[in-house]
Amino acid sequence: WRTLFNGRNLDGWVVKLAHHELGDNYADTFRAADGVIRVDYDKYGEFGARFGHLFYKQKLSHYVLALEYRFFGEQARGGPGYARLNSGVMVHSQAPETILKDQDWPISVEAQFLAGGRTTMNVCTPGTEIFMKGAMVKAHCTNSSSRIYGNDEWVAVEVEVRGSEKVRHLIDGRTVLEFETPSIGGGVANGFDPAIKKDGTVLTEGYIGLQAESQPVEFRNVRLLN
């Protein structure tokens, strides 16, 4: 295992917020202090659909990503209702430098973190498609079999990615969801470069990105087993 976040600063990571250029960490959205990466909106007025992601610098293919997350505080003013107590980590994402300024979501597969009486470690598919038990999944998001966690509880999760073969979501070592053959396709993502979205392309590698979609959240103990 190696640590991806040094606990002090965001070295090795790059910010991309919708409606901003790559690297523009508007209003200090992503912060590093006291061993946590914090997503906070206390310097915002309106959220302004600034859906954001903090990408690790290295492209990855076969690995296990482990981290802990915790929601806190109130959702940013103007954030969409579905984004309350909602965050996640994108895997097999397009390279951050290929995300256009006004693009809302990177073409990627999301391990979705939820609270508010909902399961967590679900899967969502912005600009992608997945298969479960040999059949393509039509829904944008699919729920896991996780238990319900408290709204401000630290939750330890893992995403095991084996190229294009299989992806497993785990909590406390137990598999709560798995799927196979992630590939480019489908909808939901908007404002992308058409040259990047080549539908039918099977995803064997990509970038990981911690999510900021209007709900304050903290991440810690971000580690990788390559």
XYZ file of N, CA and C in Angstrom:
678
model
N 0.841 -1.194 0.000
C 0.000 0.000 0.000
C 0.875 1.243 0.000
N 0.423 2.289 -0.668
C 1.090 3.590 -0.558
C 0.032 4.674 -0.385
N 0.443 5.729 0.284
C -0.467 6.823 0.591
C -0.479 7.817 -0.569
N -1.669 8.209 -1.029
C -1.788 9.156 -2.143
C -1.910 10.598 -1.674
N -2.336 10.789 -0.437
C -2.516 12.135 0.113
C -1.600 12.281 1.325
N -0.737 13.316 1.275
C 0.299 13.452 2.301
C -0.203 14.074 3.605
N -1.466 14.487 3.643
C -2.034 15.030 4.865
C -1.815 16.505 5.070
N -1.012 17.142 4.172
C -0.640 18.549 4.364
C -1.081 19.458 3.223
N -0.967 18.950 1.988
C -1.301 19.774 0.826
C -1.783 18.871 -0.303
N -2.119 19.471 -1.428
C -2.689 18.717 -2.546
C -1.664 18.409 -3.630
N -0.398 18.300 -3.247
C 0.637 17.908 -4.201
C 0.290 16.550 -4.802
N 0.400 16.447 -6.120
C 0.099 15.203 -6.806
C -1.341 15.094 -7.264
N -2.138 16.120 -6.956
C -3.555 16.143 -7.334
C -3.849 17.396 -8.150
N -4.873 17.359 -8.983
C -5.257 18.526 -9.777
C -6.774 18.696 -9.721
N -7.205 19.951 -9.591
C -8.627 20.283 -9.478
C -9.213 20.586 -10.846
N -10.436 20.099 -11.090
C -11.219 20.525 -12.255
C -12.652 20.767 -11.807
N -13.067 22.025 -11.844
C -14.444 22.411 -11.535
C -15.154 22.799 -12.824
N -16.400 22.390 -12.964
C -17.190 22.799 -14.132
C -17.262 24.317 -14.195
N -17.087 24.873 -15.386
C -17.110 26.309 -15.685
C -15.827 27.019 -15.268
N -14.795 26.251 -14.952
C -13.486 26.806 -14.614
C -12.417 26.014 -15.345
N -11.272 26.657 -15.531
C -10.156 25.990 -16.200
C -9.530 24.954 -15.271
N -8.855 23.985 -15.869
C -8.135 22.977 -15.117
C -7.158 23.662 -14.154
N -7.192 23.234 -12.898
C -6.277 23.785 -11.906
C -6.820 24.964 -11.131
N -7.969 25.521 -11.536
C -8.568 26.658 -10.826
C -9.407 26.125 -9.667
N -8.863 26.228 -8.464
C -9.545 25.743 -7.266
C -10.395 26.881 -6.690
N -11.453 27.202 -7.415
C -12.313 28.350 -7.091
C -12.754 28.318 -5.626
N -12.612 29.464 -4.962
C -13.082 29.654 -3.588
C -12.556 28.576 -2.641
N -11.363 28.050 -2.990
C -10.725 27.078 -2.094
C -11.648 25.884 -1.842
N -12.270 25.399 -2.927
C -13.231 24.292 -2.799
C -12.583 23.068 -2.161
N -11.440 22.668 -2.680
C -10.692 21.534 -2.132
C -9.575 22.061 -1.242
N -9.484 21.547 -0.013
C -8.478 22.003 0.949
C -7.814 20.806 1.604
N -6.589 21.003 2.037
C -5.866 19.960 2.758
C -5.425 20.520 4.101
N -5.760 19.823 5.170
C -5.342 20.248 6.504
C -5.607 19.125 7.489
N -4.708 19.000 8.443
C -4.913 18.073 9.569
C -5.247 16.658 9.114
N -4.598 16.235 8.028
C -4.750 14.856 7.592
C -5.985 14.548 6.783
N -6.761 15.574 6.409
C -7.954 15.325 5.599
C -7.957 16.221 4.359
N -8.566 15.703 3.300
C -8.944 16.526 2.149
C -10.368 16.965 2.409
N -10.588 18.262 2.438
C -11.912 18.787 2.757
C -12.497 19.493 1.545
N -13.765 19.198 1.259
C -14.549 19.938 0.272
C -15.469 20.857 1.070
N -15.295 22.177 0.881
C -16.076 23.122 1.670
C -16.557 24.258 0.769
N -17.711 24.820 1.124
C -18.342 25.863 0.305
C -18.578 27.140 1.100
N -17.832 27.329 2.191
C -18.060 28.493 3.038
C -17.608 29.801 2.403
N -16.872 29.727 1.271
C -16.455 30.933 0.554
C -17.283 31.156 -0.720
N -18.309 30.334 -0.896
C -19.194 30.458 -2.059
C -20.360 31.389 -1.737
N -20.948 31.961 -2.810
C -22.282 32.522 -2.742
C -23.220 31.405 -3.177
N -23.545 31.389 -4.481
C -24.312 30.299 -5.064
C -23.356 29.202 -5.552
N -23.845 27.967 -5.519
C -23.049 26.849 -6.013
C -22.714 27.014 -7.493
N -23.687 27.448 -8.272
C -23.430 27.750 -9.674
C -23.063 26.551 -10.521
N -23.573 25.369 -10.170
C -23.320 24.141 -10.948
C -21.836 23.874 -11.146
N -21.034 24.242 -10.159
C -19.587 24.019 -10.232
C -19.259 22.602 -9.733
N -19.786 21.610 -10.408
C -19.475 20.225 -10.047
C -17.967 20.024 -10.201
N -17.350 19.456 -9.174
C -15.892 19.410 -9.179
C -15.327 18.033 -8.891
N -14.061 17.876 -9.288
C -13.337 16.634 -9.051
C -11.874 16.956 -8.795
N -11.299 16.216 -7.873
C -9.881 16.326 -7.546
C -9.212 15.046 -8.023
N -8.410 15.172 -9.081
C -7.836 14.005 -9.746
C -6.423 13.724 -9.261
N -6.140 12.437 -9.042
C -4.766 12.034 -8.770
C -4.002 12.015 -10.084
N -2.710 12.336 -10.025
C -1.908 12.593 -11.224
C -1.658 11.370 -12.100
N -1.762 10.166 -11.543
C -1.333 8.962 -12.238
C -2.499 8.196 -12.843
N -2.347 7.762 -14.078
C -3.329 6.864 -14.690
C -3.163 5.478 -14.102
N -4.295 4.798 -13.862
C -4.281 3.509 -13.170
C -5.124 2.487 -13.926
N -4.809 1.206 -13.703
C -5.534 0.150 -14.406
C -5.994 -0.970 -13.470
N -5.061 -1.599 -12.773
C -5.366 -2.696 -11.859
C -4.920 -2.286 -10.460
N -5.853 -2.109 -9.552
C -5.501 -1.548 -8.251
C -6.656 -1.699 -7.266
N -6.337 -1.433 -6.005
C -7.364 -1.252 -4.986
C -7.168 0.148 -4.408
N -8.222 0.944 -4.417
C -8.223 2.271 -3.803
C -8.978 2.177 -2.488
N -8.359 2.639 -1.403
C -9.004 2.631 -0.094
C -9.049 4.057 0.437
N -10.148 4.421 1.076
C -10.260 5.735 1.710
C -11.399 5.716 2.714
N -11.444 6.767 3.511
C -12.568 6.997 4.406
C -13.188 8.343 4.051
N -14.506 8.448 4.143
C -15.192 9.713 3.881
C -16.171 10.010 5.002
N -16.494 11.296 5.137
C -17.477 11.728 6.140
C -18.131 13.014 5.656
N -19.446 13.062 5.662
C -20.166 14.290 5.336
C -20.243 15.185 6.565
N -20.326 16.492 6.336
C -20.511 17.436 7.437
C -21.219 18.673 6.894
N -21.764 19.482 7.779
C -22.289 20.789 7.400
C -23.492 20.749 6.487
N -23.824 21.938 5.963
C -24.991 22.115 5.112
C -24.585 22.215 3.651
N -25.448 21.740 2.776
C -25.206 21.803 1.339
C -25.079 23.252 0.884
N -24.237 23.480 -0.114
C -24.072 24.820 -0.684
C -25.388 25.333 -1.250
N -25.608 26.633 -1.104
C -26.832 27.245 -1.617
C -26.897 27.072 -3.138
N -28.046 26.604 -3.613
C -28.219 26.401 -5.050
C -27.786 25.037 -5.544
N -27.302 24.185 -4.652
C -26.950 22.830 -5.059
C -28.201 22.008 -5.336
N -28.159 21.072 -6.272
C -29.351 20.282 -6.598
C -29.734 19.361 -5.447
N -31.019 19.085 -5.323
C -31.515 18.271 -4.229
C -30.866 16.900 -4.141
N -30.608 16.281 -5.300
C -30.048 14.926 -5.283
C -28.619 14.903 -4.745
N -27.961 16.077 -4.724
C -26.555 16.127 -4.323
C -26.369 16.299 -2.817
N -27.456 16.456 -2.075
C -27.327 16.564 -0.619
C -26.855 15.223 -0.050
N -25.868 15.286 0.856
C -25.286 14.076 1.450
C -24.880 13.089 0.352
N -24.195 13.621 -0.650
C -23.835 12.859 -1.845
C -22.435 13.259 -2.285
N -21.569 12.295 -2.473
C -20.246 12.521 -3.056
C -19.834 11.226 -3.735
N -18.537 11.029 -3.928
C -18.099 9.795 -4.564
C -16.680 9.899 -5.053
N -16.224 8.826 -5.672
C -14.924 8.821 -6.335
C -15.115 8.229 -7.727
N -14.589 8.934 -8.718
C -14.646 8.459 -10.092
C -13.452 7.546 -10.360
N -13.690 6.458 -11.104
C -12.611 5.586 -11.550
C -12.686 5.450 -13.070
N -11.577 5.010 -13.657
C -11.493 4.881 -15.120
C -11.932 6.182 -15.808
N -11.622 7.322 -15.181
C -12.023 8.617 -15.747
C -11.133 9.012 -16.919
N -11.720 9.808 -17.817
C -10.916 10.456 -18.844
C -9.871 11.333 -18.171
N -8.796 11.640 -18.872
C -7.730 12.469 -18.320
C -8.268 13.861 -17.997
N -7.894 14.423 -16.857
C -8.441 15.731 -16.481
C -8.187 16.828 -17.509
N -7.049 16.757 -18.211
C -6.751 17.797 -19.200
C -7.629 17.701 -20.440
N -8.384 16.612 -20.592
C -9.292 16.480 -21.736
C -10.724 16.883 -21.384
N -10.967 17.272 -20.124
C -12.304 17.710 -19.715
C -12.479 19.169 -20.114
N -13.507 19.496 -20.857
C -13.717 20.859 -21.331
C -14.180 21.764 -20.189
N -13.993 23.060 -20.379
C -14.261 24.028 -19.314
C -15.667 23.900 -18.742
N -16.682 23.785 -19.597
C -18.065 23.775 -19.135
C -18.661 22.375 -19.021
N -17.832 21.341 -19.132
C -18.314 19.968 -18.990
C -18.724 19.712 -17.545
N -19.893 19.067 -17.339
C -20.354 18.860 -15.966
C -19.692 17.667 -15.290
N -19.707 16.497 -15.941
C -19.141 15.289 -15.346
C -18.068 14.719 -16.256
N -16.986 14.222 -15.686
C -16.015 13.511 -16.526
C -16.611 12.188 -16.994
N -16.235 11.751 -18.164
C -16.615 10.426 -18.649
C -15.869 9.420 -17.774
N -16.604 8.681 -16.968
C -15.998 7.887 -15.893
C -17.051 6.974 -15.297
N -16.639 6.174 -14.325
C -17.570 5.360 -13.539
C -17.435 5.801 -12.090
N -18.557 6.051 -11.438
C -18.535 6.601 -10.086
C -18.907 5.573 -9.034
N -18.049 5.458 -8.011
C -18.440 4.797 -6.772
C -19.075 5.885 -5.920
N -20.376 5.800 -5.735
C -21.162 6.892 -5.157
C -21.278 6.736 -3.646
N -20.963 7.832 -2.931
C -21.101 7.868 -1.476
C -22.378 8.619 -1.119
N -23.245 7.987 -0.321
C -24.504 8.604 0.067
C -24.752 8.420 1.561
N -25.528 9.338 2.144
C -26.089 9.187 3.483
C -27.570 9.560 3.374
N -28.167 9.983 4.482
C -29.568 10.370 4.437
C -30.515 9.196 4.269
N -30.187 8.060 4.911
C -31.078 6.913 4.844
C -30.971 6.097 3.575
N -29.893 6.288 2.808
C -29.712 5.571 1.542
C -28.476 4.684 1.608
N -28.439 3.653 0.764
C -27.240 2.824 0.671
C -26.082 3.653 0.139
N -24.867 3.196 0.380
C -23.676 3.865 -0.113
C -22.848 2.884 -0.943
N -21.843 3.391 -1.613
C -21.016 2.608 -2.541
C -21.864 2.033 -3.667
N -22.838 2.842 -4.108
C -23.588 2.529 -5.318
C -22.695 2.786 -6.530
N -23.181 2.511 -7.720
C -22.438 2.823 -8.939
C -23.286 3.719 -9.834
N -22.656 4.751 -10.404
C -23.300 5.630 -11.384
C -22.394 5.735 -12.606
N -22.991 6.104 -13.754
C -22.278 5.947 -15.029
C -22.398 7.178 -15.924
N -21.700 8.271 -15.608
C -21.720 9.441 -16.495
C -20.894 9.201 -17.770
N -21.598 9.084 -18.879
C -20.917 8.872 -20.156
C -20.344 7.479 -20.317
N -20.826 6.554 -19.478
C -20.307 5.183 -19.531
C -21.446 4.174 -19.405
N -21.099 2.916 -19.624
C -22.035 1.812 -19.471
C -21.309 0.661 -18.788
N -22.043 -0.146 -18.036
C -21.459 -1.278 -17.343
C -22.345 -2.506 -17.547
N -21.801 -3.669 -17.196
C -22.539 -4.926 -17.276
C -22.561 -5.566 -15.895
N -23.664 -6.203 -15.579
C -23.787 -7.009 -14.378
C -24.334 -8.369 -14.771
N -23.597 -9.421 -14.424
C -23.995 -10.798 -14.751
C -24.279 -10.946 -16.239
N -23.448 -10.284 -17.047
C -23.524 -10.436 -18.491
C -24.509 -9.547 -19.207
N -25.305 -8.780 -18.467
C -26.321 -7.926 -19.095
C -25.972 -6.460 -18.878
N -26.174 -5.649 -19.929
C -25.913 -4.221 -19.788
C -26.910 -3.602 -18.825
N -26.405 -2.723 -17.965
C -27.253 -2.049 -16.982
C -27.826 -0.793 -17.618
N -29.147 -0.674 -17.635
C -29.796 0.470 -18.281
C -29.860 1.692 -17.383
N -29.977 1.490 -16.071
C -30.119 2.614 -15.135
C -28.808 3.377 -15.000
N -28.914 4.686 -14.761
C -27.713 5.501 -14.551
C -27.030 5.121 -13.244
N -27.793 4.881 -12.193
C -27.235 4.486 -10.895
C -27.855 3.169 -10.433
N -27.048 2.343 -9.792
C -27.504 1.064 -9.255
C -27.080 0.983 -7.799
N -28.015 0.638 -6.929
C -27.740 0.602 -5.498
C -26.924 -0.622 -5.114
N -26.108 -0.451 -4.076
C -25.342 -1.550 -3.510
C -26.185 -2.252 -2.439
N -25.572 -3.243 -1.803
C -26.239 -3.964 -0.713
C -25.734 -3.493 0.651
N -25.199 -2.276 0.711
C -24.635 -1.793 1.973
C -25.716 -1.532 3.016
N -25.280 -1.474 4.260
C -26.197 -1.029 5.309
C -26.294 0.496 5.257
N -27.176 1.073 6.052
C -27.353 2.518 6.105
C -26.393 3.098 7.150
N -25.693 4.149 6.792
C -24.741 4.797 7.696
C -25.272 6.152 8.140
N -24.787 6.616 9.288
C -25.176 7.920 9.801
C -24.711 9.050 8.893
N -25.404 10.189 8.961
C -25.134 11.297 8.048
C -23.740 11.887 8.208
N -23.137 11.771 9.402
C -21.809 12.339 9.612
C -20.817 11.274 10.081
N -21.087 10.025 9.742
C -20.255 8.903 10.172
C -19.098 8.691 9.204
N -17.891 8.427 9.748
C -16.778 8.032 8.888
C -17.052 6.627 8.347
N -16.896 6.463 7.028
C -17.135 5.177 6.372
C -15.870 4.784 5.616
N -15.366 3.579 5.881
C -14.148 3.080 5.228
C -14.537 2.214 4.031
N -14.093 2.613 2.854
C -14.493 1.931 1.622
C -13.279 1.548 0.795
N -13.489 0.593 -0.104
C -12.471 0.210 -1.075
C -13.122 0.013 -2.439
N -12.393 0.374 -3.477
C -12.796 0.066 -4.851
C -11.684 -0.786 -5.458
N -12.026 -2.002 -5.819
C -11.059 -2.907 -6.450
C -11.314 -2.900 -7.949
N -10.323 -2.468 -8.705
C -10.458 -2.310 -10.151
C -9.496 -3.257 -10.855
N -10.032 -4.107 -11.694
C -9.197 -5.040 -12.458
C -9.361 -4.759 -13.956
N -8.783 -3.639 -14.383
C -8.864 -3.253 -15.783
C -10.295 -3.211 -16.264
N -10.550 -3.870 -17.391
C -11.905 -3.912 -17.941
C -12.678 -5.142 -17.471
N -12.028 -5.992 -16.674
C -12.646 -7.263 -16.312
C -13.725 -7.101 -15.250
N -13.352 -6.518 -14.116
C -14.295 -6.461 -13.000
C -13.951 -5.301 -12.085
N -14.981 -4.695 -11.503
C -14.836 -3.677 -10.467
C -15.703 -4.101 -9.287
N -15.118 -4.072 -8.090
C -15.845 -4.447 -6.873
C -15.841 -3.270 -5.908
N -16.977 -3.010 -5.265
C -17.098 -2.016 -4.195
C -17.167 -2.756 -2.869
N -16.319 -2.369 -1.930
C -16.256 -3.058 -0.650
C -16.369 -2.071 0.505
N -16.997 -2.503 1.587
C -17.040 -1.755 2.841
C -16.646 -2.722 3.947
N -15.629 -2.332 4.710
C -15.139 -3.190 5.795
C -14.835 -4.602 5.298
N -14.271 -4.679 4.071
C -13.856 -5.956 3.515
C -14.955 -6.782 2.880
N -16.184 -6.302 2.912
C -17.303 -7.060 2.343
C -17.742 -6.449 1.027
N -17.890 -7.268 -0.003
C -18.339 -6.788 -1.313
C -19.812 -6.403 -1.239
N -20.103 -5.162 -1.633
C -21.495 -4.693 -1.623
C -22.038 -4.466 -3.027
N -21.144 -4.523 -4.030
C -21.577 -4.345 -5.426
C -20.409 -4.741 -6.318
N -20.713 -5.338 -7.463
C -19.663 -5.586 -8.451
C -20.258 -5.559 -9.856
N -19.414 -5.194 -10.800
C -19.837 -5.134 -12.204
C -18.639 -5.405 -13.087
N -18.888 -5.544 -14.390
C -17.805 -5.839 -15.321
C -17.948 -5.007 -16.594
N -16.902 -5.054 -17.402
C -16.834 -4.445 -18.736
C -17.297 -2.981 -18.761
N -16.681 -2.112 -17.965
C -17.004 -0.684 -18.086
C -16.570 -0.165 -19.458
N -17.431 0.601 -20.091
C -17.121 1.113 -21.424
C -17.776 2.472 -21.630
N -17.297 3.205 -22.609
C -17.840 4.525 -22.921
C -19.185 4.360 -23.631
N -20.153 5.198 -23.235
C -21.472 5.141 -23.860
C -22.501 5.805 -22.966
N -23.743 5.792 -23.411
C -24.810 6.333 -22.584
C -24.781 7.846 -22.496
N -25.590 8.383 -21.584
C -25.754 9.827 -21.478
C -25.283 10.371 -20.149
N -25.995 11.389 -19.665
C -25.789 12.086 -18.389
C -24.654 13.104 -18.453
N -23.465 12.719 -18.892
C -22.383 13.700 -19.036
C -22.729 14.667 -20.171
N -22.411 15.953 -19.961
C -22.721 16.995 -20.948
C -21.522 17.913 -21.143
N -21.427 18.466 -22.351
C -20.403 19.459 -22.636
C -19.029 18.895 -22.905
N -18.952 17.607 -23.207
C -17.659 16.947 -23.442
C -17.178 17.151 -24.871
N -15.914 16.850 -25.090
C -15.325 16.840 -26.419
C -15.774 15.553 -27.122
N -16.500 15.650 -28.253
C -16.966 14.436 -28.933
C -15.834 13.485 -29.315
N -14.636 14.017 -29.503
C -13.508 13.154 -29.869
C -13.112 12.228 -28.727
N -13.476 12.584 -27.505
C -13.139 11.762 -26.344
C -14.188 10.684 -26.111
N -15.446 11.014 -26.393
C -16.534 10.065 -26.108
C -16.753 9.148 -27.314
N -15.947 8.104 -27.385
C -16.050 7.125 -28.457
C -16.838 5.928 -27.922
N -18.154 5.988 -28.123
C -19.049 4.979 -27.558
C -18.639 3.574 -27.972
N -18.702 2.674 -27.023
C -18.330 1.285 -27.267
C -16.908 0.953 -26.877
N -16.091 1.981 -26.602
C -14.708 1.752 -26.191
C -14.676 1.155 -24.791
N -14.092 -0.011 -24.657
C -13.972 -0.657 -23.346
C -12.877 0.044 -22.548
N -13.160 0.333 -21.294
C -12.228 1.076 -20.446
C -11.330 0.111 -19.680
N -10.045 0.186 -19.959
C -9.066 -0.668 -19.280
C -8.256 0.103 -18.250
N -8.306 1.436 -18.289
C -7.514 2.274 -17.395
C -8.119 3.666 -17.353
N -7.622 4.486 -16.446
C -8.106 5.855 -16.337
C -7.649 6.476 -15.035
N -8.241 7.608 -14.706
C -7.846 8.381 -13.534
C -8.893 8.246 -12.438
N -8.472 8.503 -11.204
C -9.403 8.543 -10.080
C -9.622 9.995 -9.693
N -10.851 10.324 -9.294
C -11.174 11.703 -8.942
C -12.159 11.774 -7.789
N -11.770 12.432 -6.704
C -12.672 12.657 -5.574
C -13.668 13.745 -5.940
N -14.901 13.584 -5.521
C -15.992 14.409 -6.035
C -16.389 15.551 -5.098
N -16.819 16.645 -5.710
C -17.386 17.794 -4.994
C -18.625 18.221 -5.761
N -19.815 17.953 -5.189
C -21.015 18.305 -5.936
C -22.031 19.054 -5.078
N -21.506 19.918 -4.185
C -22.266 20.887 -3.386
C -22.464 20.477 -1.935
N -22.118 19.241 -1.566
C -22.205 18.790 -0.177
C -20.813 18.804 0.465
N -20.607 19.538 1.564
C -19.311 19.459 2.247
C -18.995 18.023 2.669
N -17.737 17.626 2.461
C -17.328 16.254 2.738
C -15.828 16.248 3.026
N -15.398 15.285 3.812
C -13.976 15.105 4.091
C -13.546 13.707 3.671
N -12.283 13.606 3.218
C -11.674 12.328 2.855
C -10.371 12.182 3.636
N -10.065 10.968 4.075
C -8.792 10.730 4.763
C -8.315 9.308 4.472
N -7.048 9.052 4.836
C -6.450 7.721 4.647
C -6.639 7.223 3.224
N -6.302 8.095 2.262
C -6.447 7.742 0.840
C -5.208 6.949 0.436
N -5.412 5.658 0.126
C -4.296 4.762 -0.134
C -4.533 3.936 -1.394
N -3.433 3.482 -1.990
C -3.520 2.713 -3.230
C -2.652 1.465 -3.134
N -3.218 0.336 -3.535
C -2.476 -0.905 -3.736
C -2.478 -1.163 -5.232
N -1.354 -0.903 -5.884
C -1.297 -1.021 -7.348
C -1.013 -2.469 -7.734
